[in-house]
mmCIF file of C-alpha atoms and ligand atoms in Angstrom:
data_model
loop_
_atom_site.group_PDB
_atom_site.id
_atom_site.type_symbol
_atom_site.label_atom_id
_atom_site.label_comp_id
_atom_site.label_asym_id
_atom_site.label_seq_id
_atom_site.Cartn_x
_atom_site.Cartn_y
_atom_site.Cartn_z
ATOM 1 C CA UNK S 795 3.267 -18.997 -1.895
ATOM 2 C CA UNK S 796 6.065 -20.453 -3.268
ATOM 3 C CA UNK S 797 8.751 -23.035 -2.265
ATOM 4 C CA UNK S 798 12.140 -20.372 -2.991
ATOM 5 C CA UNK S 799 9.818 -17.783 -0.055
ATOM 6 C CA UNK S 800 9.271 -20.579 2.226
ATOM 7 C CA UNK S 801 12.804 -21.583 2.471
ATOM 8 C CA UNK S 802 13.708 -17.929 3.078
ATOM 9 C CA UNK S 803 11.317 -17.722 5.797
ATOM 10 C CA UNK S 804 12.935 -20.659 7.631
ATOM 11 C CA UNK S 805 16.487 -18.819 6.892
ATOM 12 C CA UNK S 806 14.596 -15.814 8.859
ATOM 13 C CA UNK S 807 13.512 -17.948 11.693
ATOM 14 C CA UNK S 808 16.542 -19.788 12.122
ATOM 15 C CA UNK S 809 18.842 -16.207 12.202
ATOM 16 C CA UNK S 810 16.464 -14.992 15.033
ATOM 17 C CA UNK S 811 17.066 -11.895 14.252
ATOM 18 C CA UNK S 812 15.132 -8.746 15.335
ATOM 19 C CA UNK S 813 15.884 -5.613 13.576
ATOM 20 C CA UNK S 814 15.655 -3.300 15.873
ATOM 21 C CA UNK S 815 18.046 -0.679 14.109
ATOM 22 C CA UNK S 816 20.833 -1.380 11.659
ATOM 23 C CA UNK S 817 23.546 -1.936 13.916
ATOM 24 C CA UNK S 818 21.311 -5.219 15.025
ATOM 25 C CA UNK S 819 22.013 -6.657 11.787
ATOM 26 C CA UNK S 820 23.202 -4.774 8.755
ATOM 27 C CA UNK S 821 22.043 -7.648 6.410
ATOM 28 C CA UNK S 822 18.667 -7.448 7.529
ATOM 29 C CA UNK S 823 18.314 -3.321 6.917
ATOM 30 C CA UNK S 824 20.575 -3.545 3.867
ATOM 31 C CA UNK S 825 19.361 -6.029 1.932
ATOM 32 C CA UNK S 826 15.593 -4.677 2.582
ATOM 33 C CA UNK S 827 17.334 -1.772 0.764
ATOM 34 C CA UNK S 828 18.228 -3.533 -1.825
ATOM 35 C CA UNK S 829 15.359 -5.721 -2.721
ATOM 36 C CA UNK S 830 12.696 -2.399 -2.312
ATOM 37 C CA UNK S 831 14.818 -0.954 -5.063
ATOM 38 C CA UNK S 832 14.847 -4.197 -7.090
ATOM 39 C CA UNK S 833 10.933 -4.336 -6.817
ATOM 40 C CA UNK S 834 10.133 -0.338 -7.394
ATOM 41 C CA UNK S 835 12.417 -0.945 -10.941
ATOM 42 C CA UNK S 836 10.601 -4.534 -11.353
ATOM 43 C CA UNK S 837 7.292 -2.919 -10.360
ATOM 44 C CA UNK S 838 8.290 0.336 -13.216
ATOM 45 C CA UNK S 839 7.598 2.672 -10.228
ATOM 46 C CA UNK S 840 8.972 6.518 -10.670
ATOM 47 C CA UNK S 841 12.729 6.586 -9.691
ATOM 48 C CA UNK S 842 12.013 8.702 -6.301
ATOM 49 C CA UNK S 843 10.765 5.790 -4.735
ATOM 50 C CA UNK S 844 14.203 4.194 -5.047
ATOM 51 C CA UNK S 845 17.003 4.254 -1.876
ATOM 52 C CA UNK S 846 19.376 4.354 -4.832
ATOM 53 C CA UNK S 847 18.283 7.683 -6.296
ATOM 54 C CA UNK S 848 18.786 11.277 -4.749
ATOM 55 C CA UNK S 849 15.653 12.491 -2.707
ATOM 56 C CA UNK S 850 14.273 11.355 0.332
ATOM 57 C CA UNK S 851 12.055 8.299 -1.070
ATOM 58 C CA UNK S 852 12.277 4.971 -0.049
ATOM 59 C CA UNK S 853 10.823 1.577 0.113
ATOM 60 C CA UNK S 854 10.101 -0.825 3.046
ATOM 61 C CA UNK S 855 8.189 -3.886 4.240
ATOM 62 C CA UNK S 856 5.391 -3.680 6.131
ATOM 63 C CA UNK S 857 3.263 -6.877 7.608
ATOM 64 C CA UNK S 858 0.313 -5.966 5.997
ATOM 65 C CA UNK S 859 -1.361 -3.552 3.311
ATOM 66 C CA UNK S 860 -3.197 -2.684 7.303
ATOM 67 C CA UNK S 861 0.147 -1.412 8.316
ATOM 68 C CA UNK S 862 1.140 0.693 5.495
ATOM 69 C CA UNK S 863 -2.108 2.508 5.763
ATOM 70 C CA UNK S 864 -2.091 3.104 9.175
ATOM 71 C CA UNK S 865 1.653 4.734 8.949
ATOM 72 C CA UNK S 866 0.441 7.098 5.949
ATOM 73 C CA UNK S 867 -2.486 8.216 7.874
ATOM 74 C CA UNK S 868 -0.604 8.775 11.269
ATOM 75 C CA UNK S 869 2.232 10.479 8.771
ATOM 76 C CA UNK S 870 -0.161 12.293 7.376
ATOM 77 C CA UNK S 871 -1.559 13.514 10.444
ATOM 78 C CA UNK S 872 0.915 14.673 12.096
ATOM 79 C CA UNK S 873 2.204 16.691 8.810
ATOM 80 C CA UNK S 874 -1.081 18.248 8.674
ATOM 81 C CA UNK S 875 -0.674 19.267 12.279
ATOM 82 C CA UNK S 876 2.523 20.518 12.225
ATOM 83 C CA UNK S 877 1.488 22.692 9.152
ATOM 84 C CA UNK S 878 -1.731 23.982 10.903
ATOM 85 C CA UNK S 879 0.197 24.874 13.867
ATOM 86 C CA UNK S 880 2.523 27.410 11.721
ATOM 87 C CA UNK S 881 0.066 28.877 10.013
ATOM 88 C CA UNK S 882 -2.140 29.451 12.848
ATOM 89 C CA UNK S 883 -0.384 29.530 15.862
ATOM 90 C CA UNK S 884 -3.682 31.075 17.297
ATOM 91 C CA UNK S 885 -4.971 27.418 17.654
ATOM 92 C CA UNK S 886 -4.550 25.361 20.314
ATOM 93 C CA UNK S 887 -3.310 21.574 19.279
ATOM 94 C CA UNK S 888 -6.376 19.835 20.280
ATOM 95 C CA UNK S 889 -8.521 21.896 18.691
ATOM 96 C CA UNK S 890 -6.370 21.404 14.932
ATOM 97 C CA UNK S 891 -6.500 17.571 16.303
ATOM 98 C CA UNK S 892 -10.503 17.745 16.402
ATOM 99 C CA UNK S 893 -10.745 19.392 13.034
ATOM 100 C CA UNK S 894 -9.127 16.519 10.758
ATOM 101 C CA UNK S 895 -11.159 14.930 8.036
ATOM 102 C CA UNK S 896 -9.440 12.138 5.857
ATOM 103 C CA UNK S 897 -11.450 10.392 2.802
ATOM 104 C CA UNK S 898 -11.726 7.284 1.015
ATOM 105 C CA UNK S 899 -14.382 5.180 -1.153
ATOM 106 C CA UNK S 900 -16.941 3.229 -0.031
ATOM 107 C CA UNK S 901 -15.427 0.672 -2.153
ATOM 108 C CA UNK S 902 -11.942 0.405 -0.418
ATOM 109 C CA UNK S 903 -10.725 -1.982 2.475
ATOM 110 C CA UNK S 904 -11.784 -2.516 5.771
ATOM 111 C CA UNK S 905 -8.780 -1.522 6.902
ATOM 112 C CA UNK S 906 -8.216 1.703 5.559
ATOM 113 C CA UNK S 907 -11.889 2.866 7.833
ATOM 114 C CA UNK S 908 -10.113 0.713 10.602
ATOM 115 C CA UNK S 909 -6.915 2.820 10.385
ATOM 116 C CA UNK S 910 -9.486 6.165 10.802
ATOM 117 C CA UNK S 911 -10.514 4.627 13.927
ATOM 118 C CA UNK S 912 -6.895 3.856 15.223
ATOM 119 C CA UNK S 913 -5.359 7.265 14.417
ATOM 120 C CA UNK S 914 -8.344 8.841 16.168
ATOM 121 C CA UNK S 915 -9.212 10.788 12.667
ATOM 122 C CA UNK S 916 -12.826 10.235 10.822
ATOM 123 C CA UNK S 917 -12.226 8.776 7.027
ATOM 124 C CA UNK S 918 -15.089 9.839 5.190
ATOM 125 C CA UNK S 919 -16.200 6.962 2.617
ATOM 126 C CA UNK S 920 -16.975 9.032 -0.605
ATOM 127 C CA UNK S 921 -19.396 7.678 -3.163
ATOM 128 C CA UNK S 922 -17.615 5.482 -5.859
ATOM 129 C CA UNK S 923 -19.258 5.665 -9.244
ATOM 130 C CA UNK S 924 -21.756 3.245 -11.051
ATOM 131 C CA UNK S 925 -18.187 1.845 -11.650
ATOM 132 C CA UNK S 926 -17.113 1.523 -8.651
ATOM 133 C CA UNK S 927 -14.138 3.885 -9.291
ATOM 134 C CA UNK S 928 -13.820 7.495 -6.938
ATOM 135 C CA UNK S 929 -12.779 9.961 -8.936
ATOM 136 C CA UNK S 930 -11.331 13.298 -8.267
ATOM 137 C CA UNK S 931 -14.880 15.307 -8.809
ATOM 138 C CA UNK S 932 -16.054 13.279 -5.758
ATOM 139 C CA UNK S 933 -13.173 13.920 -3.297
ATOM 140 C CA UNK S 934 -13.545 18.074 -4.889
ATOM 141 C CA UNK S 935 -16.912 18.280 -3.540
ATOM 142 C CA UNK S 936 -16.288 16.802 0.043
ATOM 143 C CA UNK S 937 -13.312 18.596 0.570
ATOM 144 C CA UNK S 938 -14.990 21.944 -0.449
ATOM 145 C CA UNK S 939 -17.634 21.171 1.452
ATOM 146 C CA UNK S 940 -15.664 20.179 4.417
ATOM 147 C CA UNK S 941 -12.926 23.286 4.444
ATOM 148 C CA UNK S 942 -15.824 25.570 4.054
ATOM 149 C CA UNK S 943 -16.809 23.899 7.914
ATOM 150 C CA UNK S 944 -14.068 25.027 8.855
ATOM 151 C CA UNK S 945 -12.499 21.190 8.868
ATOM 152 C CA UNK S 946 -8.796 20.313 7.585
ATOM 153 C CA UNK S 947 -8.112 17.594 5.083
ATOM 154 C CA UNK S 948 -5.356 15.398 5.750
ATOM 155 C CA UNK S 949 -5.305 12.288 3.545
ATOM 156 C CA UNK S 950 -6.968 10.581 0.132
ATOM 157 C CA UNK S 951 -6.340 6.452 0.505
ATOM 158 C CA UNK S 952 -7.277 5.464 -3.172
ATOM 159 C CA UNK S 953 -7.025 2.196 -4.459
ATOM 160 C CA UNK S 954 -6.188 0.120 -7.431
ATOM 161 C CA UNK S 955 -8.082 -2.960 -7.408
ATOM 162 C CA UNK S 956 -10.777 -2.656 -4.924
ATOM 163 C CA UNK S 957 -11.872 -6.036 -2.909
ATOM 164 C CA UNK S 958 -15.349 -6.182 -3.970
ATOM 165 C CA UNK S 959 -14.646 -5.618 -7.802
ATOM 166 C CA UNK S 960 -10.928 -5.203 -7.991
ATOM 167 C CA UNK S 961 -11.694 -1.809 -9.644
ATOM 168 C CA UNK S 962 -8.902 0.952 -10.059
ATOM 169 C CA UNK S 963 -9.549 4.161 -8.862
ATOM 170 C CA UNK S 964 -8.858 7.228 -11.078
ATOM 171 C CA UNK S 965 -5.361 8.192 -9.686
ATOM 172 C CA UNK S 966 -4.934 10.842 -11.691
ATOM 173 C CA UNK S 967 -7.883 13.476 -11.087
ATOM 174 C CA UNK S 968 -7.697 12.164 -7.565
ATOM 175 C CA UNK S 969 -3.999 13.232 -7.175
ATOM 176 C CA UNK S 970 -4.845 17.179 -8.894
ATOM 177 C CA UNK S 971 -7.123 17.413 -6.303
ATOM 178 C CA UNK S 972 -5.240 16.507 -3.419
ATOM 179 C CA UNK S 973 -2.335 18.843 -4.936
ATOM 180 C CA UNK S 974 -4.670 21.450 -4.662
ATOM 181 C CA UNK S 975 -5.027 21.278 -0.588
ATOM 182 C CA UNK S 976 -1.974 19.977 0.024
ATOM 183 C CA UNK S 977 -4.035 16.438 0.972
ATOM 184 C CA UNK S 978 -1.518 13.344 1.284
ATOM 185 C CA UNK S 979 -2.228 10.551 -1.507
ATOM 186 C CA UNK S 980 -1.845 7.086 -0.681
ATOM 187 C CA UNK S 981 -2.451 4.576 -2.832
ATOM 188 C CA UNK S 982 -3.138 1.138 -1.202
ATOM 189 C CA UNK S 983 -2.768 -1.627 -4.312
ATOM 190 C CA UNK S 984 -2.445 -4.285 -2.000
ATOM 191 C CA UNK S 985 -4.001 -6.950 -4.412
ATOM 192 C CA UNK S 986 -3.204 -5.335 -7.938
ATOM 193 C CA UNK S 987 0.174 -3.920 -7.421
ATOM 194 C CA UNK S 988 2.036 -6.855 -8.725
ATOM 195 C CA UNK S 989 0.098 -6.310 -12.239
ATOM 196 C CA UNK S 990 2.195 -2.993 -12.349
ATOM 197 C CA UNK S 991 5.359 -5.165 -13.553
ATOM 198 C CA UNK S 992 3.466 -6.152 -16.541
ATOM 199 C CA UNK S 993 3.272 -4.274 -19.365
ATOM 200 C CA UNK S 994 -0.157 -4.933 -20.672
ATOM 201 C CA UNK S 995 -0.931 -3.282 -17.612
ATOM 202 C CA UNK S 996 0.784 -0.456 -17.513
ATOM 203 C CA UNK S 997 -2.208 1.596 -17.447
ATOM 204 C CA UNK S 998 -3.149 0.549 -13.605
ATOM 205 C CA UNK S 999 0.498 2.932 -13.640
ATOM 206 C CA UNK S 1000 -0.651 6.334 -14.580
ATOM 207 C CA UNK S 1001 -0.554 9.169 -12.252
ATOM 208 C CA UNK S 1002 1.638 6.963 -9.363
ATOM 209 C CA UNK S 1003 4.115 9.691 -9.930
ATOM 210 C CA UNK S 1004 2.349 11.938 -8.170
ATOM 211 C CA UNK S 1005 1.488 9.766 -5.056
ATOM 212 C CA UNK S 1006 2.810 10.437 -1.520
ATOM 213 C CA UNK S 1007 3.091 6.725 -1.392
ATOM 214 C CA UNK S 1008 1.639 3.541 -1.813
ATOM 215 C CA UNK S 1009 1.688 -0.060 -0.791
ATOM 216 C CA UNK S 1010 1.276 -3.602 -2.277
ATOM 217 C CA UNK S 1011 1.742 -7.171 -0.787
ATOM 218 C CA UNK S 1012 3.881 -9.603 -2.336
ATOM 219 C CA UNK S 1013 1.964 -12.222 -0.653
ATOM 220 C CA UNK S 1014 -1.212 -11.365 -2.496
ATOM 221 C CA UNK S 1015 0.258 -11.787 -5.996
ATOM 222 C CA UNK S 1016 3.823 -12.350 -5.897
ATOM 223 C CA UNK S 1017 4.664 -15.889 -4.580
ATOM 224 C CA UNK S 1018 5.941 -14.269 -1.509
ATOM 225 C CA UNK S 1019 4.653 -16.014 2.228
ATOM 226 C CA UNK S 1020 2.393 -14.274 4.072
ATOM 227 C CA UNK S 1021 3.565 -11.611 5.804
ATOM 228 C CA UNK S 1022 5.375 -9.008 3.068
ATOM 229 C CA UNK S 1023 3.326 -6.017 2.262
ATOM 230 C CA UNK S 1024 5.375 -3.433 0.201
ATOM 231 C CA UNK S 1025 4.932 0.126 1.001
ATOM 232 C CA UNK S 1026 7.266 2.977 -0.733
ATOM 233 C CA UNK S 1027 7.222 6.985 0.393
ATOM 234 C CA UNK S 1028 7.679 10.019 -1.636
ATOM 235 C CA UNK S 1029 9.385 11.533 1.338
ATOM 236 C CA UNK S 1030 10.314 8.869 3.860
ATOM 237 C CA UNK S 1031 11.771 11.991 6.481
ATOM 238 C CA UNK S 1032 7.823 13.004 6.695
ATOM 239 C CA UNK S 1033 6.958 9.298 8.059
ATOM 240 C CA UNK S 1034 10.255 9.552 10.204
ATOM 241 C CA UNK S 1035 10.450 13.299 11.491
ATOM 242 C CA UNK S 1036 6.349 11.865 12.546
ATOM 243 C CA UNK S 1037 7.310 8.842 14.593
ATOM 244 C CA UNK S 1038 10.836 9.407 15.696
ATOM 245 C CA UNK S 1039 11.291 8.558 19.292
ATOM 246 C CA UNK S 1040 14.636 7.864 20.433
ATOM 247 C CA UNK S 1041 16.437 6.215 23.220
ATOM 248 C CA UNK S 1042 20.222 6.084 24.299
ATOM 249 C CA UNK S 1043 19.948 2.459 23.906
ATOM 250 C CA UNK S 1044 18.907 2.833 20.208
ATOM 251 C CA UNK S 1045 21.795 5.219 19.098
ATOM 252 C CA UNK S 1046 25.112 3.781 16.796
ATOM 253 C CA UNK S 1047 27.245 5.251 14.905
ATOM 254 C CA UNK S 1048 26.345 5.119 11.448
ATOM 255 C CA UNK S 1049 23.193 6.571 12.282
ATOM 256 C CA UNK S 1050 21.962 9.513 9.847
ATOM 257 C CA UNK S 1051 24.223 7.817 7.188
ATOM 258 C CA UNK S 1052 22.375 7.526 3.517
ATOM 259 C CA UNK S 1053 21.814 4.041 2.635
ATOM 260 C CA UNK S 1054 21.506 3.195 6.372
ATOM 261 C CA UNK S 1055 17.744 3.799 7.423
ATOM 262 C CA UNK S 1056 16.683 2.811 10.765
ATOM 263 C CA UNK S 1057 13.476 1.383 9.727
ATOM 264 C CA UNK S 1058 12.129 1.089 13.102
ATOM 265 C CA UNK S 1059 10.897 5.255 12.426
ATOM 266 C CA UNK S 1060 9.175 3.913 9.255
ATOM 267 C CA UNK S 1061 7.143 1.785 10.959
ATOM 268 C CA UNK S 1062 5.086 0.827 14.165
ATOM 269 C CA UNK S 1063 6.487 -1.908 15.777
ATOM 270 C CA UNK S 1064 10.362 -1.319 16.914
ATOM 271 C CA UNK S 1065 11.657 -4.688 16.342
ATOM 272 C CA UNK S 1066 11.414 -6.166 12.942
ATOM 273 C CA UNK S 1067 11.723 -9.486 11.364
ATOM 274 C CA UNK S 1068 14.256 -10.277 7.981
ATOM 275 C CA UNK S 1069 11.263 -10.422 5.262
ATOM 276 C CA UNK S 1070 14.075 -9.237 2.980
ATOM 277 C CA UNK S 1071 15.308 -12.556 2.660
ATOM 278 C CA UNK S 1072 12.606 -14.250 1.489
ATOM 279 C CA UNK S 1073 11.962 -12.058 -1.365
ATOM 280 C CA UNK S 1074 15.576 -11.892 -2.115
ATOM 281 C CA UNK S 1075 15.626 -15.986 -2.583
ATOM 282 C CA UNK S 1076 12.259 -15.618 -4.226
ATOM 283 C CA UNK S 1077 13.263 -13.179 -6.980
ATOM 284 C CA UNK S 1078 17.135 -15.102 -7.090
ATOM 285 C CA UNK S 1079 14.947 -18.049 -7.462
ATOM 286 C CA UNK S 1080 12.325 -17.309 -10.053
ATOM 287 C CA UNK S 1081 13.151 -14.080 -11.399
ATOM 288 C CA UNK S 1082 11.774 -11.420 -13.104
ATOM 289 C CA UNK S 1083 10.038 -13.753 -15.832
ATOM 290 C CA UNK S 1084 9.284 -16.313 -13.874
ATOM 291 C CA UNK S 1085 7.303 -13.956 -11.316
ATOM 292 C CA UNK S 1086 5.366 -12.219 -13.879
ATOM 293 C CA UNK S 1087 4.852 -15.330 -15.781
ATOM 294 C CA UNK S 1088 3.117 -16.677 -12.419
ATOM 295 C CA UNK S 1089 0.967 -13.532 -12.616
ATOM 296 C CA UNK S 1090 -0.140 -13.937 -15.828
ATOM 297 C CA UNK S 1091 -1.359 -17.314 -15.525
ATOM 298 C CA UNK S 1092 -3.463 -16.338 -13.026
ATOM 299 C CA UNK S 1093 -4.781 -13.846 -15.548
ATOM 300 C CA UNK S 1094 -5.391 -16.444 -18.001
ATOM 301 C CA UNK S 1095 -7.274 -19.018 -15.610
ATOM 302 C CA UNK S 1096 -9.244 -15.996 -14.621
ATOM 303 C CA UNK S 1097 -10.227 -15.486 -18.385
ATOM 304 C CA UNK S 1098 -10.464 -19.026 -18.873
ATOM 305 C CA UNK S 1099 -12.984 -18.894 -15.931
ATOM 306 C CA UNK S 1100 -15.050 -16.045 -16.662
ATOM 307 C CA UNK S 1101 -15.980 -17.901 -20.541
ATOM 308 C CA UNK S 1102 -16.620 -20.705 -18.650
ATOM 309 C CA UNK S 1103 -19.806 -18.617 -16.612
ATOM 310 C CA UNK S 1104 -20.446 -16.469 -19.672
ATOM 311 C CA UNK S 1105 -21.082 -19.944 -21.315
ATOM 312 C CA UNK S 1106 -23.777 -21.269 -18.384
ATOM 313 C CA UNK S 1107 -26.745 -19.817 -18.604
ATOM 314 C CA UNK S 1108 -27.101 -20.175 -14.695
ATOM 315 C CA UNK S 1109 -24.436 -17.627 -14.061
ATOM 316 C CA UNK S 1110 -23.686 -14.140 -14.926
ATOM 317 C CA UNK S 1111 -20.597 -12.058 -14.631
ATOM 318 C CA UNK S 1112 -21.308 -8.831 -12.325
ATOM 319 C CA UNK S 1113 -18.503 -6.628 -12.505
ATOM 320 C CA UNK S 1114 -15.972 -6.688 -15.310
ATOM 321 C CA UNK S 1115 -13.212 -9.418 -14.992
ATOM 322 C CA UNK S 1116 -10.222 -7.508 -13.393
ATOM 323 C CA UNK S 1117 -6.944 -9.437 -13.408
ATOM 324 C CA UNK S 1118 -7.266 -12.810 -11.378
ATOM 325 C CA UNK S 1119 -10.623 -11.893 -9.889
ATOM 326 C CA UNK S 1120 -14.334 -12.715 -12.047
ATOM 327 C CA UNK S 1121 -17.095 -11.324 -9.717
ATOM 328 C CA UNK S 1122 -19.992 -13.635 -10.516
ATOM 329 C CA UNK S 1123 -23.696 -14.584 -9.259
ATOM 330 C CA UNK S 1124 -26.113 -17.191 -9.519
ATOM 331 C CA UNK S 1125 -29.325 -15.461 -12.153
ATOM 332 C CA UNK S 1126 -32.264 -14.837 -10.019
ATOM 333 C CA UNK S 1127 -32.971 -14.751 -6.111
ATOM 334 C CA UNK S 1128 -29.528 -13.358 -4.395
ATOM 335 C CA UNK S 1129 -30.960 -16.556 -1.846
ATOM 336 C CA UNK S 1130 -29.128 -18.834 -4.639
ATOM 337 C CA UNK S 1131 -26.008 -17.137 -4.674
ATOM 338 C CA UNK S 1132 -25.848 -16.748 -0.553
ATOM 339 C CA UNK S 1133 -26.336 -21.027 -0.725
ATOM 340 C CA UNK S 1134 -23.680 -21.188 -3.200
ATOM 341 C CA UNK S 1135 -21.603 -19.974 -1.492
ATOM 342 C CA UNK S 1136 -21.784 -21.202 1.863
ATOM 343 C CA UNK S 1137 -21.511 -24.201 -0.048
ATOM 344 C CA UNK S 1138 -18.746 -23.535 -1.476
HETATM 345 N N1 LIG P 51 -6.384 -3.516 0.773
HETATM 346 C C1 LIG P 51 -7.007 -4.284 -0.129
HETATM 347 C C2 LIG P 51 -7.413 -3.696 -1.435
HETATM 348 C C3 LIG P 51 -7.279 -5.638 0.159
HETATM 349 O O1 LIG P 51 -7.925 -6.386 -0.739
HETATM 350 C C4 LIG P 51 -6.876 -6.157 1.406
HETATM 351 C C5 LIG P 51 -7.139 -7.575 1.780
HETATM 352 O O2 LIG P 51 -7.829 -8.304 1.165
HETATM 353 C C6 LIG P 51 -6.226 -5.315 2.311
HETATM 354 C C7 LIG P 51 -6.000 -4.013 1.970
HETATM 355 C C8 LIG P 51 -5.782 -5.784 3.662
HETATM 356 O O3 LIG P 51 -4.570 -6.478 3.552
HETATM 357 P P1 LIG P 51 -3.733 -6.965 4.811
HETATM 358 O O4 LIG P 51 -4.379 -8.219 5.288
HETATM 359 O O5 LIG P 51 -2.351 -7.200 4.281
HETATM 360 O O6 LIG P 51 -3.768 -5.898 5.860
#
């Protein structure tokens, strides 16, 4: 966290606003607008994802990485539905509702199984590799497997840099398969994302332009406060055409208008709170150097670290240093490492 974010967040607080819609405060929808586009060029993310370019894609802030998820699987659900329903008009709703499959890695969050649960849809945690990476042979087989029982795949939530190891799935043979069976790909970067504005990193970058959409959290990596978790869409109109519920109460004039979303249909909640700000002072604050600066110090004390337990023969490194994370165990009895720990 960082002293620029804080002083935002009291800005927030003290403006009491609640963004329902844009008319409730045009600051607080524009400048959202403006800072999404700031980070997807910061962040070197394809130019669809920008408000500022032609196309429906778009960026917004979530609360959490949780949040993002959930709205690309419920997004993602409902497009699936919708497309099931044309093509077989035979089938009854519920019965397209109980055939959904969605998949994963057994590597990835807690919260993308928890979002399976809450949109009433089981995420199937595919095998990683010995690497810890899924990779798009992995999601082939279960989805061949599982449209040849007559199921319907809806969504792929990949990541890049896992919790455990901080380990990047393979985005690109992930993404040919989901193009394949018209599968939505998410990508949920929550930790890592902020390593995309780095050039020594651009690898972590491949294949993102063929994502649906994907989320990060500037308070992970970024010097933002929590909460500020980044999430950009392909095709924001699928999230909203999924979620829009209207009331006369909600309607203004400058509805529809480009440059004016009503990100109340992007997300779950209908009121929303000015996170724009804070990143806005942030970024005014420390810039572009100064934020990626921060995140490669963090790289370096992670190095720094990780010689330091190379160089004690108590210790050994278990996964490869990724980033600002060195995965590490006491040698011997996993006991010793469990003590550690609580000790620590
Ligand atoms: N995804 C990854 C890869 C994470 O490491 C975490 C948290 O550690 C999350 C998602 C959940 O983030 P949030 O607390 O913002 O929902």
């Amino acid at each position: 966290v960082s002293y620029p974010s804080i002083v935002g967040e009291i800005l927030s607080s003290g403006f009491g606003i609640v963004g329902f819609s844009w008319i409730c405060s045009p600051a607080c929808t524009e400048l959202e607008v403006v800072v999404m586009d700031w980070l997807a060029k910061f962040l070197k993310l394809p130019s669809h994802f920008l408000h500022e370019s032609e196309g429906p894609g778009g960026g917004v802030i979530q609360g959490s990485a949780s949040e993002a998820v959930l709205v690309a699987v419920l997004a993602a659900r409902e497009q699936a539905v919708r497309r099931e329903r044309e093509c077989h008009p035979e089938q009854s709703e519920s019965e397209i509702r109980g055939k959904l499959i969605a998949y994963s890695s057994d590597q990835s969050n807690s919260c993308i199984e928890k979002a399976g649960v809450l949109a009433a849809m089981p995420i199937k945690l595919l095998p990683a590799g010995d690497d810890l990476v899924l990779r798009g042979a992995a999601l082939k087989e279960a989805i061949e497997r599982d449209v040849a029982a007559g199921l319907i795949p809806v969504i792929c939530v990949a990541t890049l840099g896992t919790t455990g190891t901080c380990a990047y799935d393979d985005i690109e043979s992930l993404s040919s398969i989901c193009e394949q069976h018209q599968v939505w790909l998410h990508v949920d970067a929550a930790y890592a994302g902020g390593a995309f504005a780095l050039d020594e990193c651009a690898e972590l970058r491949r294949g993102l332009d063929r994502v649906d959409s994907l989320n990060f959290n500037l308070h992970k990596f970024m010097l933002v406060n929590f909460d500020c978790s980044a999430m950009w869409l392909r095709d924001a109109n699928k999230v909203i055409d999924s979620f829009n519920v209207d009331r006369i109460y909600l309607k203004h004039k400058h509805e529809g208008q480009t440059q004016i979303p009503d990100f109340r249909h992007w997300q779950i909640p209908l009121g929303r709170r000015f996170r724009a700000l804070k990143v806005w002072i942030t970024f005014r604050t420390l810039g572009a150097e100064g934020l990626r600066a921060h995140m490669r110090k963090h790289i370096d004390l992670a190095i720094q670290f990780e010689n330091l337990v190379k160089a004690d023969e108590r210790f050994e490194v278990v996964a490869p240093r990724a980033l600002g994370l060195v995965c590490f165990r006491a040698k011997g009895d996993n006991e010793v490492t469990s003590q550690l720990l609580q000790r620590l």
